[in-house]
PDB file of C-alpha atoms in Angstrom:
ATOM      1  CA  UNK A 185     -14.258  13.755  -5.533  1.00 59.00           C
ATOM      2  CA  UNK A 186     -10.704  13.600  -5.330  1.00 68.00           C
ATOM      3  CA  UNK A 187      -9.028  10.389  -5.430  1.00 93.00           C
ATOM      4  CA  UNK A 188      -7.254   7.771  -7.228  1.00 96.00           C
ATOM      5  CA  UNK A 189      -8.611   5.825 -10.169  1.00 96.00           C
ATOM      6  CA  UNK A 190      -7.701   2.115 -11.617  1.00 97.00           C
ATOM      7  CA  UNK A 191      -9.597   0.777 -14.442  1.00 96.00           C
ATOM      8  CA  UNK A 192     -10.428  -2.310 -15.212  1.00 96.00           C
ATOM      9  CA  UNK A 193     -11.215  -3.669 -11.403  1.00 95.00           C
ATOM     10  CA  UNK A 194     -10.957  -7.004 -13.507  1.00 95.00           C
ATOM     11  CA  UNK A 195      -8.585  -8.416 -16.351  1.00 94.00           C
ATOM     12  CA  UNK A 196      -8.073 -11.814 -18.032  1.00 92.00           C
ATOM     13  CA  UNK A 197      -4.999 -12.000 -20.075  1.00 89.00           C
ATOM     14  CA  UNK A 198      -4.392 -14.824 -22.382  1.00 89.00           C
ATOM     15  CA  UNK A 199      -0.368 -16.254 -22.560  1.00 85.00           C
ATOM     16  CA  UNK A 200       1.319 -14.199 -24.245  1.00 86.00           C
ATOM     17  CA  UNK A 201      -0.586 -11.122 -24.400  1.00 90.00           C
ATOM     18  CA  UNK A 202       0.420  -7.431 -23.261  1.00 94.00           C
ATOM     19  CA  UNK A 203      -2.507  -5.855 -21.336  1.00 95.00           C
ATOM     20  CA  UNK A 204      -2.482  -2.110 -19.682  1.00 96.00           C
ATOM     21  CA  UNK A 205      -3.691  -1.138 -16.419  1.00 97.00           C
ATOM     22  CA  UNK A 206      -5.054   2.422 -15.797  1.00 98.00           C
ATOM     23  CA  UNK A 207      -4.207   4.971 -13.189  1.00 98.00           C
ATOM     24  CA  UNK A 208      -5.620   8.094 -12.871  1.00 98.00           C
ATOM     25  CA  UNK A 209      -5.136  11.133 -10.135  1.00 97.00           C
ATOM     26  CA  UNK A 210      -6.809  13.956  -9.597  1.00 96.00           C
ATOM     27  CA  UNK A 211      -5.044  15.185  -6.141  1.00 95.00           C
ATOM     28  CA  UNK A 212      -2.009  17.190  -8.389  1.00 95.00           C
ATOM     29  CA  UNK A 213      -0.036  14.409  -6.700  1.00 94.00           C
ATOM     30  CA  UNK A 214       3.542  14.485  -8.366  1.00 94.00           C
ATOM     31  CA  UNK A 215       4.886  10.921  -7.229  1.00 93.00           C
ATOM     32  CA  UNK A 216       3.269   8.080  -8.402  1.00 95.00           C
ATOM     33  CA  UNK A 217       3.953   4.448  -7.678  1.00 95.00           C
ATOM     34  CA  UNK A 218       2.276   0.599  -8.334  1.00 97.00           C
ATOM     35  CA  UNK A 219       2.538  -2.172  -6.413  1.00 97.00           C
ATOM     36  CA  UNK A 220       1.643  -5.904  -6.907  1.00 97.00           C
ATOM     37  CA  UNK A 221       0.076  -8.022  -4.222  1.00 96.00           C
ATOM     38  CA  UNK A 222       0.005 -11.891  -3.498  1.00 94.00           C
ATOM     39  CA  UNK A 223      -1.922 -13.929  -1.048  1.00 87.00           C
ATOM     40  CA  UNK A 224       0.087 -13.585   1.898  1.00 80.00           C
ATOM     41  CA  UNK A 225       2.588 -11.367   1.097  1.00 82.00           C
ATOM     42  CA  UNK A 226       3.400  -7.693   1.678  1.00 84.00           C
ATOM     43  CA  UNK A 227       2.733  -5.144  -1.144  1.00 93.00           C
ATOM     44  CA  UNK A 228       5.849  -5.466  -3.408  1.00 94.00           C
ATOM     45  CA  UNK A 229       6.820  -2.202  -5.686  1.00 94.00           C
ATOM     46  CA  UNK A 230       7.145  -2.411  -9.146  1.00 96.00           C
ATOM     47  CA  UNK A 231       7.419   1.281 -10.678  1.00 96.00           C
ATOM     48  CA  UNK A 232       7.506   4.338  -9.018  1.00 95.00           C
ATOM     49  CA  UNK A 233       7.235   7.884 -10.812  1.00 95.00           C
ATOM     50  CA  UNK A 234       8.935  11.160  -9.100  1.00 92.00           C
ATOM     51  CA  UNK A 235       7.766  13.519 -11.350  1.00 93.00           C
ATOM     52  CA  UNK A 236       5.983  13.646 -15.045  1.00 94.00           C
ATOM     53  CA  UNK A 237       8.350  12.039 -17.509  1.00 94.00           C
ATOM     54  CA  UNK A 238      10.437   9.749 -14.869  1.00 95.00           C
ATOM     55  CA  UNK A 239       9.966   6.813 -13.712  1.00 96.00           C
ATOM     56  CA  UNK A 240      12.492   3.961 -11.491  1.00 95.00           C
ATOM     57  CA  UNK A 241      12.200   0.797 -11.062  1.00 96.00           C
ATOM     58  CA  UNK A 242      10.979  -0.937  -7.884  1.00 93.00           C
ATOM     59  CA  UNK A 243      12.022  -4.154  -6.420  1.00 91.00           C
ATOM     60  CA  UNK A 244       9.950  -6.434  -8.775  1.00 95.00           C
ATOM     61  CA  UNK A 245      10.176  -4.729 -12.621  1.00 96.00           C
ATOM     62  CA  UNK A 246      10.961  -7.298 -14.622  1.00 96.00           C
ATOM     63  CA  UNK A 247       8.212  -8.044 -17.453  1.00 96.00           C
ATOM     64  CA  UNK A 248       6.185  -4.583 -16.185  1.00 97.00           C
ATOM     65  CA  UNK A 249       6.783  -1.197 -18.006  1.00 97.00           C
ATOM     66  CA  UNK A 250       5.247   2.332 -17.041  1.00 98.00           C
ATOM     67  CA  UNK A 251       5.090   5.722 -18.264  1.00 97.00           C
ATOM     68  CA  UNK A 252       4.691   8.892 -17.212  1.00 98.00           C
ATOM     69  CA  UNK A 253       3.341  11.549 -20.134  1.00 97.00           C
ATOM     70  CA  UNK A 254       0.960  13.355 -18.066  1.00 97.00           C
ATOM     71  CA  UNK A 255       0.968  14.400 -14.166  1.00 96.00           C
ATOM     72  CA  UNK A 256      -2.399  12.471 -13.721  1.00 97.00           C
ATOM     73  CA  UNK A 257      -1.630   9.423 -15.531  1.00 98.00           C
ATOM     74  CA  UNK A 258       0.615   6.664 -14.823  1.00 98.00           C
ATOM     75  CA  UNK A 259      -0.033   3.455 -16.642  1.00 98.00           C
ATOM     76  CA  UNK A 260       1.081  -0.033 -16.121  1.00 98.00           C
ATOM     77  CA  UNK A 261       1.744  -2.293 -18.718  1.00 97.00           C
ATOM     78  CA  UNK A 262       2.046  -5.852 -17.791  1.00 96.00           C
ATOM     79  CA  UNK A 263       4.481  -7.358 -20.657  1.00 94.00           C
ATOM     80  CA  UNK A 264       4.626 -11.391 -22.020  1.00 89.00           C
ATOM     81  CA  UNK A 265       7.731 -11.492 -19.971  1.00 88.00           C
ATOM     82  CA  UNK A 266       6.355 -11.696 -16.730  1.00 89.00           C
ATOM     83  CA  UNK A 267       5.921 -14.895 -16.199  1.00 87.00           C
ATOM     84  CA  UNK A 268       3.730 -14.643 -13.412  1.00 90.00           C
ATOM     85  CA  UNK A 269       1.428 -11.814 -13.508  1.00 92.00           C
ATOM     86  CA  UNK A 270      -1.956 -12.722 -11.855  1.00 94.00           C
ATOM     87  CA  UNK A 271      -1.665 -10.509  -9.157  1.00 96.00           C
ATOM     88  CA  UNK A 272      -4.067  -7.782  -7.058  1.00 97.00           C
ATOM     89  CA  UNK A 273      -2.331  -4.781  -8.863  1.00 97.00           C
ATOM     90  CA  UNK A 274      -2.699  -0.921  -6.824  1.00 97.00           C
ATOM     91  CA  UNK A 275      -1.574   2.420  -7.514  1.00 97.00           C
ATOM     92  CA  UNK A 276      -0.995   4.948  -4.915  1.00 95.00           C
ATOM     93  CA  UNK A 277       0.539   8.550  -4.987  1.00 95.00           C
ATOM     94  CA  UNK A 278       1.840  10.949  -2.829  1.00 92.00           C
ATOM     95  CA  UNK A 279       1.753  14.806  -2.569  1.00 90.00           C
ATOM     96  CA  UNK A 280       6.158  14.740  -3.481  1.00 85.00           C
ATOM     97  CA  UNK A 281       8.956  12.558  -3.391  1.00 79.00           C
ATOM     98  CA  UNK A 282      10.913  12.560  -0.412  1.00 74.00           C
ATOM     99  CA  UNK A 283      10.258  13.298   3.331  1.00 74.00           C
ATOM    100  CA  UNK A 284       7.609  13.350   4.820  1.00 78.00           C
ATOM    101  CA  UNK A 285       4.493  12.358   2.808  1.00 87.00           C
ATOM    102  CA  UNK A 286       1.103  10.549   2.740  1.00 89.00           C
ATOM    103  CA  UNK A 287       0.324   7.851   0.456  1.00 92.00           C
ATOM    104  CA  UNK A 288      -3.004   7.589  -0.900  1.00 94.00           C
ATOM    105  CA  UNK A 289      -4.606   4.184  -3.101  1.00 95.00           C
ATOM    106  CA  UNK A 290      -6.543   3.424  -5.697  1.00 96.00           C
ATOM    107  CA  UNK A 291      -9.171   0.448  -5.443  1.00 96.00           C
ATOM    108  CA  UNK A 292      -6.663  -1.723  -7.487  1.00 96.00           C
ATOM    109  CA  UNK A 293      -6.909  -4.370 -10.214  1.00 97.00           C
ATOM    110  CA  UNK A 294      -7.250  -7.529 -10.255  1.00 96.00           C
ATOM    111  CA  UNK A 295      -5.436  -9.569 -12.879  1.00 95.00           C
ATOM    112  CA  UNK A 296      -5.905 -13.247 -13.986  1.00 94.00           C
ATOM    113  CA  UNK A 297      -4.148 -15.129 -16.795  1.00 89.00           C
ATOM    114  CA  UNK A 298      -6.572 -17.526 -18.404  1.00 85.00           C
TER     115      UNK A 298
ATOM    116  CA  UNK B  78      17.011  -2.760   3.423  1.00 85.00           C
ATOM    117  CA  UNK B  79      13.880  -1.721   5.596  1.00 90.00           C
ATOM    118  CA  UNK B  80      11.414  -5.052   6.912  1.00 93.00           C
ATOM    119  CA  UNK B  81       8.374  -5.119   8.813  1.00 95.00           C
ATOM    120  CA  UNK B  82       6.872  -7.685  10.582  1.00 97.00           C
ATOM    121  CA  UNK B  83       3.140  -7.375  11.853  1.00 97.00           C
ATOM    122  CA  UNK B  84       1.999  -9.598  14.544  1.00 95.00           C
ATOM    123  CA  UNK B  85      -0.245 -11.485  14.864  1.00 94.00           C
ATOM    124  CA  UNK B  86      -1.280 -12.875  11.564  1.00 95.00           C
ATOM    125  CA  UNK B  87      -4.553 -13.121  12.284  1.00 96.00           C
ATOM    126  CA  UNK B  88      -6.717 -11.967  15.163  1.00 96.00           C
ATOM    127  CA  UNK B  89     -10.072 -13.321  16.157  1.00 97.00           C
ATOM    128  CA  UNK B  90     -12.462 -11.408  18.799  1.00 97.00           C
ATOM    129  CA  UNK B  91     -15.967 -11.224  20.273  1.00 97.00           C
ATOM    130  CA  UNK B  92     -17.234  -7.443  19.710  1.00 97.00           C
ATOM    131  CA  UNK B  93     -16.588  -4.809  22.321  1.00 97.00           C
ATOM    132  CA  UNK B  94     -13.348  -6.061  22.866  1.00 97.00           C
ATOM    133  CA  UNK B  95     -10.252  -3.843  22.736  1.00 97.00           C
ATOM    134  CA  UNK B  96      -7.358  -5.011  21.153  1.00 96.00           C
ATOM    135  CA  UNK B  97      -3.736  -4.050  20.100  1.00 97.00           C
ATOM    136  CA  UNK B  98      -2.228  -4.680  16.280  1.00 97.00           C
ATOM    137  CA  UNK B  99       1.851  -4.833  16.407  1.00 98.00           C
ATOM    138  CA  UNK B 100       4.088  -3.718  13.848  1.00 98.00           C
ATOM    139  CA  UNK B 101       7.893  -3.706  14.024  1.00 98.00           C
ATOM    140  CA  UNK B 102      10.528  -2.414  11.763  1.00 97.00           C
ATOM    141  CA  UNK B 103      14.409  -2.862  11.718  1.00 95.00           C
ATOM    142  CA  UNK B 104      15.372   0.657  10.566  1.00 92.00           C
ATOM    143  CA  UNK B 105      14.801   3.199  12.574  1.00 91.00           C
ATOM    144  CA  UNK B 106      15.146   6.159  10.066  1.00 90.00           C
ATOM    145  CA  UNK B 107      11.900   6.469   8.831  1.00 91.00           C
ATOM    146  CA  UNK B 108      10.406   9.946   8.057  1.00 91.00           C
ATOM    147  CA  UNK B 109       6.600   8.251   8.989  1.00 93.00           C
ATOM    148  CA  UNK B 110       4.520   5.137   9.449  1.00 95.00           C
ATOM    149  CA  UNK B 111       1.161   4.672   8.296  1.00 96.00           C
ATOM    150  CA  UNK B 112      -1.481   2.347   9.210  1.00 97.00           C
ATOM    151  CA  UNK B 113      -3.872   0.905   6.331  1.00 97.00           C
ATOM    152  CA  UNK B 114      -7.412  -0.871   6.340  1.00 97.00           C
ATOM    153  CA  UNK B 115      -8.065  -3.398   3.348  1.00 96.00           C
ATOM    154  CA  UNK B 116     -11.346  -4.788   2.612  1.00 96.00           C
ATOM    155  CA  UNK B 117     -10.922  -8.151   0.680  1.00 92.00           C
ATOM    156  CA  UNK B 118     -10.767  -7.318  -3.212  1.00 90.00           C
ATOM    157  CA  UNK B 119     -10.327  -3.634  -1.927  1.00 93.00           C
ATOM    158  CA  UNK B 120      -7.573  -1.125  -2.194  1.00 94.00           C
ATOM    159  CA  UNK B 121      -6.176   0.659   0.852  1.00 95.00           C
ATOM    160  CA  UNK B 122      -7.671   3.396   3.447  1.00 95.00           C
ATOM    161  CA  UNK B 123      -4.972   5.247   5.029  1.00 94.00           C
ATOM    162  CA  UNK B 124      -6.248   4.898   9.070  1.00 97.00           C
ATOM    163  CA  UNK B 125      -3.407   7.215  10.595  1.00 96.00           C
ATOM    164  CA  UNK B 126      -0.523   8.181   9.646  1.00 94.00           C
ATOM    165  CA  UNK B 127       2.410   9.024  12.298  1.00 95.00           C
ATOM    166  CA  UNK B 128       5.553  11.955  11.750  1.00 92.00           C
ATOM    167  CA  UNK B 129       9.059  10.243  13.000  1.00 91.00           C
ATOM    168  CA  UNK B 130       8.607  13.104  15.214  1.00 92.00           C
ATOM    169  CA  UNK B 131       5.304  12.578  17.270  1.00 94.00           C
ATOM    170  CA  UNK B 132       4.468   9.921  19.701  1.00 96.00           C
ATOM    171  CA  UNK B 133       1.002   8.846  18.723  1.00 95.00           C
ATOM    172  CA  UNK B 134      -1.980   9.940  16.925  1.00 96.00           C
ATOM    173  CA  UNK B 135      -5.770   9.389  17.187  1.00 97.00           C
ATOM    174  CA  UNK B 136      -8.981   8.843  14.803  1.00 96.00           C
ATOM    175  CA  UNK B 137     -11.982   8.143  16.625  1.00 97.00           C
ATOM    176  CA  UNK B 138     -11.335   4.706  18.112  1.00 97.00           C
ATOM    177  CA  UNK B 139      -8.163   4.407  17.127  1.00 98.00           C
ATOM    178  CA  UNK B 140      -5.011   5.071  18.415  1.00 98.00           C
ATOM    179  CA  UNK B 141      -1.650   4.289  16.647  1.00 97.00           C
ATOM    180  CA  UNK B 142       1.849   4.585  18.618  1.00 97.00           C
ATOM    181  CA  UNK B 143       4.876   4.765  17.743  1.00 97.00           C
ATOM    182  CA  UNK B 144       8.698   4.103  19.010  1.00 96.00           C
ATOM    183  CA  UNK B 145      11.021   4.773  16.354  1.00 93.00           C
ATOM    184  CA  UNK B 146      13.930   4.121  18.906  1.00 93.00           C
ATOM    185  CA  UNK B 147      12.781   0.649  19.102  1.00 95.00           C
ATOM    186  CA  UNK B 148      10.982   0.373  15.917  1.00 96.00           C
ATOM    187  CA  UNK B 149       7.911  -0.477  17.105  1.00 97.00           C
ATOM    188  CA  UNK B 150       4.146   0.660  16.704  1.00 98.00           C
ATOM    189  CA  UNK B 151       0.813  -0.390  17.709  1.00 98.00           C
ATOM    190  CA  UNK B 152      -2.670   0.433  17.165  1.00 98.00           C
ATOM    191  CA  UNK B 153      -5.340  -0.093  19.830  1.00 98.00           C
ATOM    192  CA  UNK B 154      -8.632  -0.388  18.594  1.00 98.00           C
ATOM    193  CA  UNK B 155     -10.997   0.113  21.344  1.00 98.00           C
ATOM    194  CA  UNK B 156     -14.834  -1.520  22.076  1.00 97.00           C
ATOM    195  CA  UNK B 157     -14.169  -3.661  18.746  1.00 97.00           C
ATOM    196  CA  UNK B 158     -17.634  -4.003  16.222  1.00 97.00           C
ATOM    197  CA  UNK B 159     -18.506  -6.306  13.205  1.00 97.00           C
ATOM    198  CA  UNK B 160     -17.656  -3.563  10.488  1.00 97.00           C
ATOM    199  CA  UNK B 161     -14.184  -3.600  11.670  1.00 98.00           C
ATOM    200  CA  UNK B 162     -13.316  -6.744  10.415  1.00 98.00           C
ATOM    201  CA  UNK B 163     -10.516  -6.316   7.843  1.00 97.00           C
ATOM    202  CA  UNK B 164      -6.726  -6.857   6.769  1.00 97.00           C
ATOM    203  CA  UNK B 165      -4.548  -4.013   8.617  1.00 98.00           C
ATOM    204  CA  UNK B 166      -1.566  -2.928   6.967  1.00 97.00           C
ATOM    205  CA  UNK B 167       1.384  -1.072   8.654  1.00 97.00           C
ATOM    206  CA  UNK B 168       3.985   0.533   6.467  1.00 95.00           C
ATOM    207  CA  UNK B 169       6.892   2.776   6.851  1.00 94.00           C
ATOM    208  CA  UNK B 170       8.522   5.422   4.584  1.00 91.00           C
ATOM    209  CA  UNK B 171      12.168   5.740   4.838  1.00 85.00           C
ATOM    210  CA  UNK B 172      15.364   5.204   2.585  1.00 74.00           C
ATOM    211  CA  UNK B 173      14.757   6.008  -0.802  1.00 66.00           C
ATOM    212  CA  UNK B 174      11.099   7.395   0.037  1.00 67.00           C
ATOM    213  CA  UNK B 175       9.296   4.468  -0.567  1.00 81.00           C
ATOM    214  CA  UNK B 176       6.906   2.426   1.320  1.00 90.00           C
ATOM    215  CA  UNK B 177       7.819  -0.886   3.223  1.00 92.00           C
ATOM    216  CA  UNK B 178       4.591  -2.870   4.322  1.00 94.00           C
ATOM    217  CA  UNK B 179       4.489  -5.541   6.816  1.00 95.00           C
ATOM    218  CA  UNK B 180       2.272  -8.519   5.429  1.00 95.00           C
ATOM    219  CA  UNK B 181      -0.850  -7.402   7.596  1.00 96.00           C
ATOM    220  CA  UNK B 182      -2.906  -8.679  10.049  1.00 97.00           C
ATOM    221  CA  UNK B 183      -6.652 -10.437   9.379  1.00 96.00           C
ATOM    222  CA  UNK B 184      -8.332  -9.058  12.152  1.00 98.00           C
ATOM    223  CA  UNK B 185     -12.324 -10.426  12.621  1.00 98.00           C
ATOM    224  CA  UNK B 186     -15.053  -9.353  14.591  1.00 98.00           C
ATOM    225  CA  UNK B 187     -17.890 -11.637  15.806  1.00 97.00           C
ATOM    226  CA  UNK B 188     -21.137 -10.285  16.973  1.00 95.00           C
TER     227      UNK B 188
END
């Protein structure tokens, strides 16, 4: 099946912890991209990948890093910095960047700081 | 910067209804707009997604519309059921080639 995968669905991070969320494509997508959602809010970006070995931020980056080592793989890492992370986290991906493109999503990650 | 706006909120029908989801958008250079489904505690389905070039497109019940001109779509869901219950999502793609959602609408369906 071709798709999107995020691993954990669930994570509990303690204060001051880093923790990594997993995202994994199998569609030979080359733009990758995660986005953070809150209870009545629009998805918000946070990282977006053209290609493997770049990545940009999005509108929210601050205490989130990314990389981009492998076309398949683009993992989120949720730093001590953000000072606000519990979140429904999702990663979607798209064929290219630029024009005209559909995005496709994983089933996302839910984060909770206990 | 691109915003969209999705009204209503929330939506509340009797099943077998048809019914229209808005979305509006201020800039009207978009290369496409996409309509999502989310489940709660789900990720996204991509419903239909809409070229800055066509008019409309069509999956099964639905029907998604768009007027870039105005910056305006809609998607008509026709004889409503139970299972379609759901958040919708509209977003566009435009600028710097990333998505802009709308905050959604909670649409239920009661037997």
């Amino acid at each position: 099946d071709g798709g999107i995968t995020q691993s954990p669905k669930y994570l509990f991070r303690k204060e001051g912890q880093n923790v990594t969320l997993s995202c994994e494509q199998n569609l030979n997508h080359d733009a990758m991209y995660w986005y953070r959602q809150d209870p009545g809010q629009g998805l918000r970006l946070i990282y977006y990948s053209q290609i493997v070995n770049d990545f940009q931020k999005g509108d929210i980056a601050e205490g989130y890093s990314v990389s981009r080592e492998k076309k398949e793989s683009f993992p989120l890492t949720v730093t001590s910095a953000q000072k606000n992370p519990t979140a429904f986290y999702l990663c979607a991906s798209s064929s290219k960047w630029g024009g005209n493109t559909e995005a496709f999503f994983g089933q996302g990650t839910r984060l909770t700081v206990v | 910067k691109q915003e969209v706006t999705q009204i209503p909120a929330a939506l509340s029908v009797p099943e077998g209804e048809n019914l229209v989801l808005n979305c509006s958008f201020t800039d009207s250079a978009i290369y496409n707009l996409q309509w999502f489904r989310q489940d709660p505690g789900k990720g996204l389905t991509s419903l239909l997604l809409i070229q800055s070039s066509q008019r409309e497109q069509t999956s099964g019940r639905l029907n998604a519309s768009l007027d870039k001109s105005s910056g305006r779509s809609t998607l008509y869901i026709a004889a409503s059921q139970p299972g379609d219950s759901a958040t919708y999502l509209c977003a566009v793609l435009s600028g710097y080639s990333t998505l802009t959602f709308g905050k959604g609408t909670m649409l239920l369906v009661s037997p």
